[in-house]
CSV table of N, CA, C and O in Angstrom, one decimal:
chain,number,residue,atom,x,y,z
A,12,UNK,N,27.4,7.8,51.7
A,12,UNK,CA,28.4,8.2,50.7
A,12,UNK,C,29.1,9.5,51.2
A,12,UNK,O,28.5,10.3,52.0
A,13,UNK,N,29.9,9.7,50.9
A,13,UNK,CA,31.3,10.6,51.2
A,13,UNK,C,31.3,11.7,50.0
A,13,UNK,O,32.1,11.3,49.1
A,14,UNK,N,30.4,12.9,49.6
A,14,UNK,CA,30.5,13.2,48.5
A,14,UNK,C,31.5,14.0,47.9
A,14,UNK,O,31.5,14.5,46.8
A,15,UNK,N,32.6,13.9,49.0
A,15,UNK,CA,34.3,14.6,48.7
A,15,UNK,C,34.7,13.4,48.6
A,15,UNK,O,33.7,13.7,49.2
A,16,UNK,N,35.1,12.3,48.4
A,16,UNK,CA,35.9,11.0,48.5
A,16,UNK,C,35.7,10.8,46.8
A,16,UNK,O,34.6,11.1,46.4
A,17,UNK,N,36.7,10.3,46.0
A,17,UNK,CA,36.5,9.5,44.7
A,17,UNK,C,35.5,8.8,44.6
A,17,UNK,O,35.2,7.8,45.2
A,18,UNK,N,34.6,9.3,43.4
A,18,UNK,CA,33.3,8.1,43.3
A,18,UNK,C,33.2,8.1,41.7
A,18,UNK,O,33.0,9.1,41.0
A,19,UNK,N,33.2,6.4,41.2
A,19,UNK,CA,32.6,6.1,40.2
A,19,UNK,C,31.3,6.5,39.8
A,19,UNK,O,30.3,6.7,40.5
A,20,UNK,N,31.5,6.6,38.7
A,20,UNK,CA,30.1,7.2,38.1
A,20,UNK,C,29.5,5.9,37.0
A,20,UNK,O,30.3,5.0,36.7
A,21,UNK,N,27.9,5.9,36.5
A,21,UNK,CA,27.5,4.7,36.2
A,21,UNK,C,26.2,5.9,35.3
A,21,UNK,O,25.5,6.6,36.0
A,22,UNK,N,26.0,5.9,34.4
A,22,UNK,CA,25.0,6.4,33.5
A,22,UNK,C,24.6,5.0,32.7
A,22,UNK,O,25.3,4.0,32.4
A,23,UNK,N,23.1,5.3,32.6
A,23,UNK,CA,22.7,4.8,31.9
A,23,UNK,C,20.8,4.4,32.2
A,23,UNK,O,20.1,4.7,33.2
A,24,UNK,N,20.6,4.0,31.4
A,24,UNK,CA,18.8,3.8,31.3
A,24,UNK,C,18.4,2.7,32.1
A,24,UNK,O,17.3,2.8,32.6
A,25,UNK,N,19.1,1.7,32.3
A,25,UNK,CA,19.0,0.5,33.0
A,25,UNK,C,17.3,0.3,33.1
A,25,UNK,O,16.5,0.7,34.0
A,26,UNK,N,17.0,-0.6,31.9
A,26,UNK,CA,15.9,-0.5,31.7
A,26,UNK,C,15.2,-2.1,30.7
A,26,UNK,O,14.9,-2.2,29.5
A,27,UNK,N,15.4,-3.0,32.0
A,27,UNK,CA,15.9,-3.2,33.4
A,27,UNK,C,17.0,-3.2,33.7
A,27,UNK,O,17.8,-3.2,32.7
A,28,UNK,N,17.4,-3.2,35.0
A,28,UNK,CA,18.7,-3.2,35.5
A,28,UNK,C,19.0,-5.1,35.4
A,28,UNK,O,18.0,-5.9,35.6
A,29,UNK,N,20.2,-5.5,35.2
A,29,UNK,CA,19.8,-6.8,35.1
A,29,UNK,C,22.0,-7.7,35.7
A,29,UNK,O,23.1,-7.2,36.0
A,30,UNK,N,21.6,-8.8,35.6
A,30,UNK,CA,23.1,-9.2,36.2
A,30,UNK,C,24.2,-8.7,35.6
A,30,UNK,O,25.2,-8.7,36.3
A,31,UNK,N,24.2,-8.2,34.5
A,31,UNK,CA,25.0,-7.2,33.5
A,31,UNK,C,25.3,-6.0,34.1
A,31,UNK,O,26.5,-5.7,34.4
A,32,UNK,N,24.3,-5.1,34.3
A,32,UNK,CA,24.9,-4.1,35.2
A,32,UNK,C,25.4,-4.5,36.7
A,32,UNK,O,26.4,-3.8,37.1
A,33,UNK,N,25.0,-5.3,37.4
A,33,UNK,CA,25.7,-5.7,38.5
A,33,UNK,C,26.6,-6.0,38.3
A,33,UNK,O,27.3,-5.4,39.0
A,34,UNK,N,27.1,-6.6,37.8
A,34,UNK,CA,28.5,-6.9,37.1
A,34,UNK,C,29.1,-5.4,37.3
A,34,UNK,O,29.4,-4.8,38.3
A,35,UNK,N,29.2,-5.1,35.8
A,35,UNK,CA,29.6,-3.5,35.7
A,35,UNK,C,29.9,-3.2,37.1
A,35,UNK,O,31.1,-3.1,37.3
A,36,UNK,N,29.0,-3.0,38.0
A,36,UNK,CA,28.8,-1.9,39.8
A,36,UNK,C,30.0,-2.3,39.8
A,36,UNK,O,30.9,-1.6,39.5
A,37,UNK,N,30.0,-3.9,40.4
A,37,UNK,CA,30.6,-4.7,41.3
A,37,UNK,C,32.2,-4.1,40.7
A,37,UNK,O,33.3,-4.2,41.4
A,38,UNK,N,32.2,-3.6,39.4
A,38,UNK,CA,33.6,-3.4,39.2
A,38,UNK,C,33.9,-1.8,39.1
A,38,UNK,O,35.0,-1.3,39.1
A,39,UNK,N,33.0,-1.1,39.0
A,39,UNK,CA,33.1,0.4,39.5
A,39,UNK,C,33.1,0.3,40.8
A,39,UNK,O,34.2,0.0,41.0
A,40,UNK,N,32.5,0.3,41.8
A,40,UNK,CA,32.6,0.1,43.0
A,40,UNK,C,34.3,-0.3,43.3
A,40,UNK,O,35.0,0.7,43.7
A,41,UNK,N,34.9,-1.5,43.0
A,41,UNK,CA,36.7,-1.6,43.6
A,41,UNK,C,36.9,-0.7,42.8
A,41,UNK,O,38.1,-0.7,42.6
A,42,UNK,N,36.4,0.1,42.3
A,42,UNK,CA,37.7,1.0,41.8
A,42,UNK,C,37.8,2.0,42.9
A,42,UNK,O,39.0,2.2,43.3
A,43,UNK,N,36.7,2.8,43.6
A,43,UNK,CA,36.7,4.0,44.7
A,43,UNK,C,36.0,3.4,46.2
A,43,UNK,O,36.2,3.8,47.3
A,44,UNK,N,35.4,2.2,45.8
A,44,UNK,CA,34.4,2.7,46.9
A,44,UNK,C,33.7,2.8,47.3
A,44,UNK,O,33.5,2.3,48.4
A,45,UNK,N,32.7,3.5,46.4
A,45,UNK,CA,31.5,3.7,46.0
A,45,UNK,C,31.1,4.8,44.9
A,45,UNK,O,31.7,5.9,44.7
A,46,UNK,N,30.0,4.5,44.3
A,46,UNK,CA,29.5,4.4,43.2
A,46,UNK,C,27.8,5.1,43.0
A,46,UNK,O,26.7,4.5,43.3
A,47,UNK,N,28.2,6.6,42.5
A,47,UNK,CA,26.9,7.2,41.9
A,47,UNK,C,26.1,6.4,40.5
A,47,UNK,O,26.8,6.5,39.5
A,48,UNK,N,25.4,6.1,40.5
A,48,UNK,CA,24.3,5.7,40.0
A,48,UNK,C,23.2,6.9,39.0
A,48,UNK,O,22.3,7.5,39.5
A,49,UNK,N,23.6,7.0,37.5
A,49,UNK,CA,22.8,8.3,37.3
A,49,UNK,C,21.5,7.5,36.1
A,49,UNK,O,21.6,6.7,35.1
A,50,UNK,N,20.6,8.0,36.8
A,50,UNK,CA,19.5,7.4,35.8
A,50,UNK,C,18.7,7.8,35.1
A,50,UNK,O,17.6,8.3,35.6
A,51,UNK,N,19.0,7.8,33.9
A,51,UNK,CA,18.9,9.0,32.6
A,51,UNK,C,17.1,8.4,32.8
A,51,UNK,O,16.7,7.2,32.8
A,52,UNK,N,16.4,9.8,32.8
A,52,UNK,CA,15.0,10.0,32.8
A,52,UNK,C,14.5,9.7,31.2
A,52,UNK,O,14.9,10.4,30.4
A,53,UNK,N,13.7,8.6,30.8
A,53,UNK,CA,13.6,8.4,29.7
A,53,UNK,C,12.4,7.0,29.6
A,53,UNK,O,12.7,5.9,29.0
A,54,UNK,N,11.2,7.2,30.2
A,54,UNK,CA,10.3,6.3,31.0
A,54,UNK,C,8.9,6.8,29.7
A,54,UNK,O,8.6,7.9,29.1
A,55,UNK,N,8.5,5.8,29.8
A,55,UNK,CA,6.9,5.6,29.2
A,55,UNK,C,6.9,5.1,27.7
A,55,UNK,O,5.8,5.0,27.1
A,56,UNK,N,7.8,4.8,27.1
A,56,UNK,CA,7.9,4.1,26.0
A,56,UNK,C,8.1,3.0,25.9
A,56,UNK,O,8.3,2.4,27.0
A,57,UNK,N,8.1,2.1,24.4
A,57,UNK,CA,8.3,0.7,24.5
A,57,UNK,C,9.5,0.0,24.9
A,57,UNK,O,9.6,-1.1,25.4
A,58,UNK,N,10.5,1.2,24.3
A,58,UNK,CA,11.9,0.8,25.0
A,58,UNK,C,12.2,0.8,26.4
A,58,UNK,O,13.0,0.0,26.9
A,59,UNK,N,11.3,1.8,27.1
A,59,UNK,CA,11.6,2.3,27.9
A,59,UNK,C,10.4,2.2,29.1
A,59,UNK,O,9.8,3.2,29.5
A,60,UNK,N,10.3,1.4,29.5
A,60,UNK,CA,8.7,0.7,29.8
A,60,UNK,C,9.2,1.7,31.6
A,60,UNK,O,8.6,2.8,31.9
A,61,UNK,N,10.2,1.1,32.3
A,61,UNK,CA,10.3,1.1,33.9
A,61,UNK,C,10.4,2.9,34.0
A,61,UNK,O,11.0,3.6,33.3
A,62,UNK,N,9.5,3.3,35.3
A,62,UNK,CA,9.8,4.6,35.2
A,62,UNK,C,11.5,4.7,36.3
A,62,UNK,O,12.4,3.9,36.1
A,63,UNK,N,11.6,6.0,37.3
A,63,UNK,CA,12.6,6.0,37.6
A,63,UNK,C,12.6,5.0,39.0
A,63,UNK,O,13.4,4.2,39.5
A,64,UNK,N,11.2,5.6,39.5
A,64,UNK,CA,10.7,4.8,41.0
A,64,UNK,C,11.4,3.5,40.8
A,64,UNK,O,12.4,3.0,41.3
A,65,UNK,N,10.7,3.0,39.8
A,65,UNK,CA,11.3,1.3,39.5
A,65,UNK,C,12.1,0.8,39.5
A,65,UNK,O,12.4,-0.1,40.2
A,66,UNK,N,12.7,1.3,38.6
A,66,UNK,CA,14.1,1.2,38.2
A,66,UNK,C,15.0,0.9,39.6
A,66,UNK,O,15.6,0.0,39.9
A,67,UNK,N,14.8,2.2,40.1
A,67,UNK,CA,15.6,2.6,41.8
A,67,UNK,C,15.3,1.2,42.8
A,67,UNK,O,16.2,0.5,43.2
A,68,UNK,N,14.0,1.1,42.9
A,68,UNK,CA,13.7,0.0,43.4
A,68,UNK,C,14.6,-1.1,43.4
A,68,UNK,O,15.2,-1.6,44.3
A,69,UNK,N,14.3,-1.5,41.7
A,69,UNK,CA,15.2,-3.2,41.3
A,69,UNK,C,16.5,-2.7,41.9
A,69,UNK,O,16.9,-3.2,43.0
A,70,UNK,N,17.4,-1.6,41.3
A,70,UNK,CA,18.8,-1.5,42.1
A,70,UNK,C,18.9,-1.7,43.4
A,70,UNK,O,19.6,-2.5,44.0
A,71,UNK,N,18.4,-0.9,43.8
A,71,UNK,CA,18.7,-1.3,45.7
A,71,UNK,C,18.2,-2.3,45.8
A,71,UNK,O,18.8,-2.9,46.6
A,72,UNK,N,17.1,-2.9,45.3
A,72,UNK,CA,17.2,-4.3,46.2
A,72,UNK,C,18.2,-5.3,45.9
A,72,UNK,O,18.7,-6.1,46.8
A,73,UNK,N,18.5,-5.3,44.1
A,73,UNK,CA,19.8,-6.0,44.0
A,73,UNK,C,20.8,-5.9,44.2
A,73,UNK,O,21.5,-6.8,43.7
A,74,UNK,N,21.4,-5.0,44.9
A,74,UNK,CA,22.4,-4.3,45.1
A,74,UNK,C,22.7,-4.7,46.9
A,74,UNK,O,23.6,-5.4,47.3
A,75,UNK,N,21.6,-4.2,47.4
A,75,UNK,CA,21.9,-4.9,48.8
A,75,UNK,C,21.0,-6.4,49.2
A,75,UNK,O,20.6,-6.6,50.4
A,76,UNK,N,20.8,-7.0,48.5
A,76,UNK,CA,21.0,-8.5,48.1
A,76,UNK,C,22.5,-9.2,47.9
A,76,UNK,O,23.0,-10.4,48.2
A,77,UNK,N,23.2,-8.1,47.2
A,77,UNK,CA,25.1,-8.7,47.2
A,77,UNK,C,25.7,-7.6,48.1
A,77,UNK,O,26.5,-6.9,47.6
A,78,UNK,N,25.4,-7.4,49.2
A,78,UNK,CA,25.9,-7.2,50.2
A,78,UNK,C,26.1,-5.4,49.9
A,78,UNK,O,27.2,-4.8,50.3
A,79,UNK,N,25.3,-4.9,49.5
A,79,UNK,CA,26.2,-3.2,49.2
A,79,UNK,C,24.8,-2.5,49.7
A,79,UNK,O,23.6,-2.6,49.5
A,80,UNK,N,25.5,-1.7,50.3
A,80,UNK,CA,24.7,-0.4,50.9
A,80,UNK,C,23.8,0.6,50.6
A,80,UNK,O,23.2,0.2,51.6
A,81,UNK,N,23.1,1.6,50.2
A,81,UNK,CA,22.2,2.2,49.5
A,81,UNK,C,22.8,3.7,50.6
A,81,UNK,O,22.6,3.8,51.8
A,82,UNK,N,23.5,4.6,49.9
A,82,UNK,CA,24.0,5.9,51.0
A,82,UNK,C,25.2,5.1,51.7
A,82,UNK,O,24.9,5.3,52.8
A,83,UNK,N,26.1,4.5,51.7
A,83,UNK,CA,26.8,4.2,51.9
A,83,UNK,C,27.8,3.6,50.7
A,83,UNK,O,28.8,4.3,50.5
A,84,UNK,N,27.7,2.5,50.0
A,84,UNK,CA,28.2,1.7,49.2
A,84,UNK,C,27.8,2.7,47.2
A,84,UNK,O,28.4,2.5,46.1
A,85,UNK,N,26.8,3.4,47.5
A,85,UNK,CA,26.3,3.7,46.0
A,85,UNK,C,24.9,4.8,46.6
A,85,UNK,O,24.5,4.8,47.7
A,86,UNK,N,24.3,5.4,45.6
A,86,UNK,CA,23.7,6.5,45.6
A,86,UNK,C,22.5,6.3,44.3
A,86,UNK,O,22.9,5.7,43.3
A,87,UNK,N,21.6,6.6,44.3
A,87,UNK,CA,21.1,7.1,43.1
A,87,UNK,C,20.6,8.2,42.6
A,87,UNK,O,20.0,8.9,43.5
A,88,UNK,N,20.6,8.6,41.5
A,88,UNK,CA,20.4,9.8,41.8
A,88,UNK,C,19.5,10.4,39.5
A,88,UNK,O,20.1,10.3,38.4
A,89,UNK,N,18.2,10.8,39.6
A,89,UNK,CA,18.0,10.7,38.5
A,89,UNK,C,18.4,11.9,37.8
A,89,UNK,O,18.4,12.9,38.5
A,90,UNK,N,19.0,12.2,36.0
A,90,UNK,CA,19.2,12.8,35.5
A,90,UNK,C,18.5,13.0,34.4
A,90,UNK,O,17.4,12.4,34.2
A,91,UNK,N,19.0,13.9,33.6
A,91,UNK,CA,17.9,14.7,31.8
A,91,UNK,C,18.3,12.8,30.8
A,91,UNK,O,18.6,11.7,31.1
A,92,UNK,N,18.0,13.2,30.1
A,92,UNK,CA,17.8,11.8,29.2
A,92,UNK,C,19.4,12.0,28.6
A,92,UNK,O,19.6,12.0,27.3
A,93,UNK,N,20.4,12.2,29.3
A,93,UNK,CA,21.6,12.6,28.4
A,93,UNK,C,22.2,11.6,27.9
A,93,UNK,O,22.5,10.6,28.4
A,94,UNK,N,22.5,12.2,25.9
A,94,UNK,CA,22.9,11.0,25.1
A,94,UNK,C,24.5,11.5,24.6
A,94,UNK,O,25.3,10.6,24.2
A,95,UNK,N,24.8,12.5,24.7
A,95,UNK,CA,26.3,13.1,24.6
A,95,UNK,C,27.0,13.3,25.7
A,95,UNK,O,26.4,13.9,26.6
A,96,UNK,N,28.3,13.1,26.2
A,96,UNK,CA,29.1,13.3,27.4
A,96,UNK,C,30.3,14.0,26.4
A,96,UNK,O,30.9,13.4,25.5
A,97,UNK,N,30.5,15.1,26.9
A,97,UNK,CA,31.7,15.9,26.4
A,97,UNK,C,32.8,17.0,27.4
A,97,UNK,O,32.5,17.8,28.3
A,98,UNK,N,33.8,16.5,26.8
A,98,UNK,CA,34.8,17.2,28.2
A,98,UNK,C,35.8,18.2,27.4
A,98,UNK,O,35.7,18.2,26.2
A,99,UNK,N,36.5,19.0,27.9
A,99,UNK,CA,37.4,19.5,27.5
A,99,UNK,C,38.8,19.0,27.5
A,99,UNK,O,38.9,17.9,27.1
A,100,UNK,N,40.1,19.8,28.0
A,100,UNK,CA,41.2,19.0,28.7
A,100,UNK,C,41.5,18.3,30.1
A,100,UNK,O,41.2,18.7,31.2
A,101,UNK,N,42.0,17.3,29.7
A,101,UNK,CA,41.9,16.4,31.1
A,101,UNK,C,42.2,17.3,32.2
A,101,UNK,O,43.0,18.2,32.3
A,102,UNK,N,40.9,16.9,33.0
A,102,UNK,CA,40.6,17.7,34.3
A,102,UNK,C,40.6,16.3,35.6
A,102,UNK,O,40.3,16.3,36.8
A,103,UNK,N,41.0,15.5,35.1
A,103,UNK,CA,41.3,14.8,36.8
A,103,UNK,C,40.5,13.3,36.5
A,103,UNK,O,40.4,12.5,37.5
A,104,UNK,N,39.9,12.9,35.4
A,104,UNK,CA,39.1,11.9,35.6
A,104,UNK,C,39.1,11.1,34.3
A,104,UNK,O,39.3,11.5,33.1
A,105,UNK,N,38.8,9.6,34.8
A,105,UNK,CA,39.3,8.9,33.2
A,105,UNK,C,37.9,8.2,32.8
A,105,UNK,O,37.0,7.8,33.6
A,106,UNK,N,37.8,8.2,31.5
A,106,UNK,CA,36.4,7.6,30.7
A,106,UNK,C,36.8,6.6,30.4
A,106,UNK,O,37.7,6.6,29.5
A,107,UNK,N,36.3,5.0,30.9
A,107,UNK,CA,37.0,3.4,30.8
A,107,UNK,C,35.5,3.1,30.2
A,107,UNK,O,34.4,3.7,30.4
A,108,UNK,N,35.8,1.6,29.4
A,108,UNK,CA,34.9,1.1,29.1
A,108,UNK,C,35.6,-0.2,29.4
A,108,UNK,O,36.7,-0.6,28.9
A,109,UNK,N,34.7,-0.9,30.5
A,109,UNK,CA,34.8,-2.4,31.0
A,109,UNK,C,34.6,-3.6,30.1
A,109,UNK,O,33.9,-3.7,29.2
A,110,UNK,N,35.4,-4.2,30.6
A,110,UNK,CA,34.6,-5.3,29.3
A,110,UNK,C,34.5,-6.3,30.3
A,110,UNK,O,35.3,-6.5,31.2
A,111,UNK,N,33.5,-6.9,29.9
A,111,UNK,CA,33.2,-8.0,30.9
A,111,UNK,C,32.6,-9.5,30.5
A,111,UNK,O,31.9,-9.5,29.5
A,112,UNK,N,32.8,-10.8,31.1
A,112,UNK,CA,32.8,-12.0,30.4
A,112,UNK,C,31.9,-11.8,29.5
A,112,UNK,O,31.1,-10.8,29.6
A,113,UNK,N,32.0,-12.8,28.5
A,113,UNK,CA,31.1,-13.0,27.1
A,113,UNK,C,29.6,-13.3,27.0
A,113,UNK,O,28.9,-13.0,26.0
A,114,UNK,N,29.3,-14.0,28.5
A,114,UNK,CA,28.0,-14.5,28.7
A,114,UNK,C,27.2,-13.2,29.6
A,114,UNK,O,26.0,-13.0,29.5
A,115,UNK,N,28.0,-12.5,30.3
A,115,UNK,CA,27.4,-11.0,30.7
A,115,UNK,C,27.2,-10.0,29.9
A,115,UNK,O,26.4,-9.1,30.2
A,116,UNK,N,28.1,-10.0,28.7
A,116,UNK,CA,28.2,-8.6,27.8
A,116,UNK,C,26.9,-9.0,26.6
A,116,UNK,O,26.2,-8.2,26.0
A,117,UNK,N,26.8,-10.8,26.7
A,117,UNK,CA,25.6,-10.9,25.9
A,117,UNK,C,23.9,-10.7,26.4
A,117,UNK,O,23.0,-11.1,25.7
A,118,UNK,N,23.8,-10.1,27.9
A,118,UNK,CA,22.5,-10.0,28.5
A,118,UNK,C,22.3,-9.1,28.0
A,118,UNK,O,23.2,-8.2,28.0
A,119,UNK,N,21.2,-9.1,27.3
A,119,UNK,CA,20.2,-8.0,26.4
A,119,UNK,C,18.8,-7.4,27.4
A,119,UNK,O,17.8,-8.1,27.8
A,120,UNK,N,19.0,-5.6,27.7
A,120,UNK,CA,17.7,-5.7,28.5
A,120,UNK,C,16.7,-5.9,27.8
A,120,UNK,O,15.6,-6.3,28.2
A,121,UNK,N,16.9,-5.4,26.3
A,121,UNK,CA,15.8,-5.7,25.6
A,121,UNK,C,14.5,-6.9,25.2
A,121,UNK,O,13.3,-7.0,25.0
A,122,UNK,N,16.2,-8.1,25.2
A,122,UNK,CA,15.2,-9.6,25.7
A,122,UNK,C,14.6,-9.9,26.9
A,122,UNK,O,13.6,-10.6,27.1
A,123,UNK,N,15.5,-9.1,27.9
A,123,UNK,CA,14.0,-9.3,28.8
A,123,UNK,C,13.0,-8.5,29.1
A,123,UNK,O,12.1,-8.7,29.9
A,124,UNK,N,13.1,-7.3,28.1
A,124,UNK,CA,11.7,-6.8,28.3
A,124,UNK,C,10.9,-7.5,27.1
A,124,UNK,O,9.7,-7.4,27.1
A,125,UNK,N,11.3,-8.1,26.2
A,125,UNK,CA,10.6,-8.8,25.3
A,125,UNK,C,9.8,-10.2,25.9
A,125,UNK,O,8.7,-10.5,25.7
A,126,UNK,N,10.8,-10.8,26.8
A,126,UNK,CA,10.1,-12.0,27.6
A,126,UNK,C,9.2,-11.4,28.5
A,126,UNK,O,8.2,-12.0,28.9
A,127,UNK,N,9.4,-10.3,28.8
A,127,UNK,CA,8.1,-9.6,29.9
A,127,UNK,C,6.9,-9.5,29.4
A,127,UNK,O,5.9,-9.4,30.2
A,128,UNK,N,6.6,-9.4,28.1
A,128,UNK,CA,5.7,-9.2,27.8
A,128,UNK,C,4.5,-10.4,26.8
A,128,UNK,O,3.4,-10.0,26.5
């Protein structure tokens, strides 16, 4: 990764990471490029079963399973459990919410951590 070049950004617990967020990437990604990966520290609970090791794991391998790079195509990189994102006056960057087909937006990580267990 180019850490002066435009790069999407991607927050979230991903817990698991599942075809839903690949989805998501696959469309942060055409937007720049490539795509930082922030993964809110928030491990050892019921919600929150995968620690970060794991987590990181499932992504890069699914990730370069559809052909994308790890330091090249996307990054990861772990953060505080952050549940507020607050900005001032537009400084150069836009906050989108994707919407994505009906049968992807309905993958629940929760059902599959419920079938996990």
């Amino acid at each position: 990764m180019d850490w002066s070049k435009p790069t999407t950004q991607l927050l979230g617990r991903y817990q698991p990471w599942h075809d839903g967020h690949t989805e998501l990437f696959k469309r942060a990604h055409a937007k720049t490029g490539q795509v930082i990966i922030m993964l809110r520290r928030e491990d050892g609970s019921e919600n929150n079963p995968y620690s970060v090791t794991h987590r990181t794991k499932i992504i890069v391998h699914t990730l370069e399973a559809e052909g994308f790079k790890l330091q090249k195509d996307f990054d990861i990189i772990e953060v505080p459990n952050i549940v507020n994102i607050t900005y001032g006056r537009d400084v150069g960057y836009a906050i989108e919410q994707e919407r994505l087909d009906t049968d992807i937006e309905a993958i629940s990580a929760t059902a599959i951590r419920n079938a996990k267990s």
